[in-house]
Amino acid sequence: MFSENLTWPKDLIDLRGLSVAHLMAILDAAESFREVSEREIKKVPTLRGKLVVLFFHENSTRTRLSFEVAAKRLSADTLSLSSSGSSMAKGETLLDTAKNIEAMAPDALVIRHSAAGAASFLGQRLRCPVLNAGDGAHAHPTQARLDLFSIRRPKGRIEGLKVAIIGDIAHSRVARSNLIGLGTLGARVAVAGPPSMLVRSLSEEYGVEVYHRPEPALEGADVIIMLRIQLERQSGQLFPGAREYARVYGLSQAKLALAQPDALVLHPGPVNQGVEMTPEVYHSPQSLILDQVTNGVAVRMALLYLLVDNPERPKSLVV
Amino acid sequence: MFSENLTWPKDLIDLRGLSVAHLMAILDAAESFREVSEREIKKVPTLRGKLVVLFFHENSTRTRLSFEVAAKRLSADTLSLSSSGSSMAKGETLLDTAKNIEAMAPDALVIRHSAAGAASFLGQRLRCPVLNAGDGAHAHPTQARLDLFSIRRPKGRIEGLKVAIIGDIAHSRVARSNLIGLGTLGARVAVAGPPSMLVRSLSEEYGVEVYHRPEPALEGADVIIMLRIQLERQSGQLFPGAREYARVYGLSQAKLALAQPDALVLHPGPVNQGVEMTPEVYHSPQSLILDQVTNGVAVRMALLYLLVDNPERPKSLVV
Amino acid sequence: MFSENLTWPKDLIDLRGLSVAHLMAILDAAESFREVSEREIKKVPTLRGKLVVLFFHENSTRTRLSFEVAAKRLSADTLSLSSSGSSMAKGETLLDTAKNIEAMAPDALVIRHSAAGAASFLGQRLRCPVLNAGDGAHAHPTQARLDLFSIRRPKGRIEGLKVAIIGDIAHSRVARSNLIGLGTLGARVAVAGPPSMLVRSLSEEYGVEVYHRPEPALEGADVIIMLRIQLERQSGQLFPGAREYARVYGLSQAKLALAQPDALVLHPGPVNQGVEMTPEVYHSPQSLILDQVTNGVAVRMALLYLLVDNPERPKSLVV
């Protein structure tokens, strides 16, 4: 199943530096764990006796629960640590807290942090594998991997697909990670968003088509990734308002009709129904949004399986 | 142990619709799990590999811990989720959050919510079993079941017992669920409370005796259930004050003497000592209050055992 | 490994009353659990099926996580309970909450509380073993034990060592517990701190040398324990400011040079770098601070192993 000469980085911080073979190996491993979640007993003994620490500095229902379920399905023990209630409140630095966690000999550290680069910073300084669960606007690699997985399952491939990404491209770590992953696997990507939510360099940096109107991006798309508008964070400066945004960028049945008839609709969740898309689109058979949640557990099982030292891990994967 | 033709609902939302045979089956199962909690090793492998999600929207030490202990004693994995720190803070609806939890393939969802009907609403929309751990003023069925269990253990029966329920009948989900359970099993129930804490329809709806003074309810009672006064929620409108309430409705040794000499005293906890009852009554041998906590774990083990698909579950219970 | 006639108290509240043999037995057990944390699979089945409740009324990353990791490494189940989100918010007393926890039949209760005496109070009233994880300014016995363990590992002994303790001796439960433990094991202890952070009785009560300046305490020391300054709690009355404190009491390379060349530096953490010690000292090879964290898990495993009824527990330890 795995290429003999595939070596892996110690940490998974973003999607840069992972080859097509690496991404495919992750998706293949996720496929077998996806099957586990359909069994009556959804647990495998792979990481029995291992300790996975979940260190979350930002609210996140989906990602934290998803990692926690993934770790438990692999029979690992988990420890949850949030900023509140931790020594962070006593003025300790991120590195100090992380070093202290490491001194308890965990087998992996999963981190979500508001600062871009936090995961990479820790990965370089800790001995245990560090998995980035989202760092500022930088990267959200496990989300991107589960998007790739969710697309490949029904479509059978990524290469050659047209993927539209609509919304706040400039400030979205989901977008950033997807641009890299989709590019690596040979998709043709078109992005669209208000001028304040795009950056000029996108086209050169990632080789994607950039539009201000969603229609040309959606036209003929095989896959549509709608990004979340952070209504609770919007200062009102980036766009005139949710209603106006919904009218121009929100995915309606009419806009969806511009894409391929079997186009898939993805969203990292939670969806602001009526803003990023209409309730009809959210509940339509083309929507993969809840499927993404199920796949998220499988992909995170795959990553823990591949990064944490364990008896089943293919020897060729060890660095 | 179980009737061959007993079928079960998918969810346990309230006590309506459960026959005497159902209630007895639950109490019998709880009896065997009560025995487990007295062993040196208090754990059984019944739900090994299963995932129970605890989704609590209101503070609750006893109920949450009780379900968590129950699930762990059955060897299930647990995931705890509260409103704060979840995507609920991002404006997601209850159903969306629940659907996302379901997409992670849990084997049961336990929910406590401030809105009456929340558990039923989710039960109708989710594939996994939903257990109501209290929804607004509507129902608190696991509390009622553990009360029934706590009464039946020493008394050997429910039928024909006189049960007094004293306090805020109108706003208590514990009272509501107990009225149904006690009525189904043939107890004679008398309730008493200030006029503002009673509703006129009680007598017709549940066939109980209704008094404003506690004395006639207590007279000859075999069991006394004292309800909790929500001191922290009282706006001061329902009664003149804790001191006055304690004087009239609080259970003192003198009032307790009106009941049978071996009358049992129950309370869902936490008790406001000196308000609902005197410290003497709280600590008296007739008080079952801590026993109720122990029984709560056993009853919740029974319910998880009966609702969650597992190898030991009697086939006749499957819907 | 254990003396045949060694009997143990039900609880571990402070270090008083524990003989040299008891302390040595704890350190010896910790040594074997320290070895477990270096294995690939760091888990032993000793407490399988047991329930350890962690009841924390004060923020504490290290201590709570350390106990949680220790319990899980012993295969126990854990339940975490903090003040917020518990019935404590409903005005229930500490004893009522603890009695309710006990009614769920846990096998041990670990408590951290802001009130001196809280752990002892509960230990006397509950049937299950109570482990004090810090109570006000009174005691922090597991911290002291891990300090003793951290010193004995490299030094091979405690007896005859000169140990300097620098900082807020008067208000530190770590200091108090260490004074007892070090005294019992025959160390020569010298303490130093601002007059407002010392109490007159230290010399008579614990038989230690007391200085206002750190230099005479540090001179020739084999071990230096720096106490944490609670910057976030300081009202500004105890000392003129962090900068002034750092200048006089902070451990610099120059002050460290007064001690033995192989002197060890300990700190209960989290360290205020630049206040209690310079970053150079914190990161120097003489600093045991992260080693203390690793040892903390081993010592807590030892204590749970010795206090909780389990098949491996030496019979001679049973009271």
XYZ file of C-alpha atoms in Angstrom, chain B residues 10-11 23 29 71 75 79 82 96-97 104 112 137 203 206 213 238 242 254 257 282 289 291-292 301 308 316:
27
model
C -35.376 4.510 19.987
C -35.027 7.330 22.522
C -40.436 0.460 33.841
C -31.614 -4.088 34.911
C -20.824 5.045 30.513
C -16.474 0.451 29.180
C -17.077 12.806 24.890
C -20.919 22.032 26.746
C -26.821 21.677 13.317
C -24.526 20.954 16.223
C -18.954 11.373 14.003
C -29.475 18.354 28.931
C -39.428 22.266 32.973
C -55.360 16.958 39.918
C -52.186 13.253 36.866
C -50.197 23.072 53.184
C -42.967 33.088 43.669
C -36.319 31.240 51.823
C -41.837 17.464 63.503
C -43.316 12.591 62.240
C -30.946 15.477 55.704
C -30.372 11.312 49.280
C -28.288 6.503 48.028
C -30.113 8.195 45.160
C -26.073 2.092 33.198
C -27.365 1.229 22.861
C -36.487 -8.956 22.426
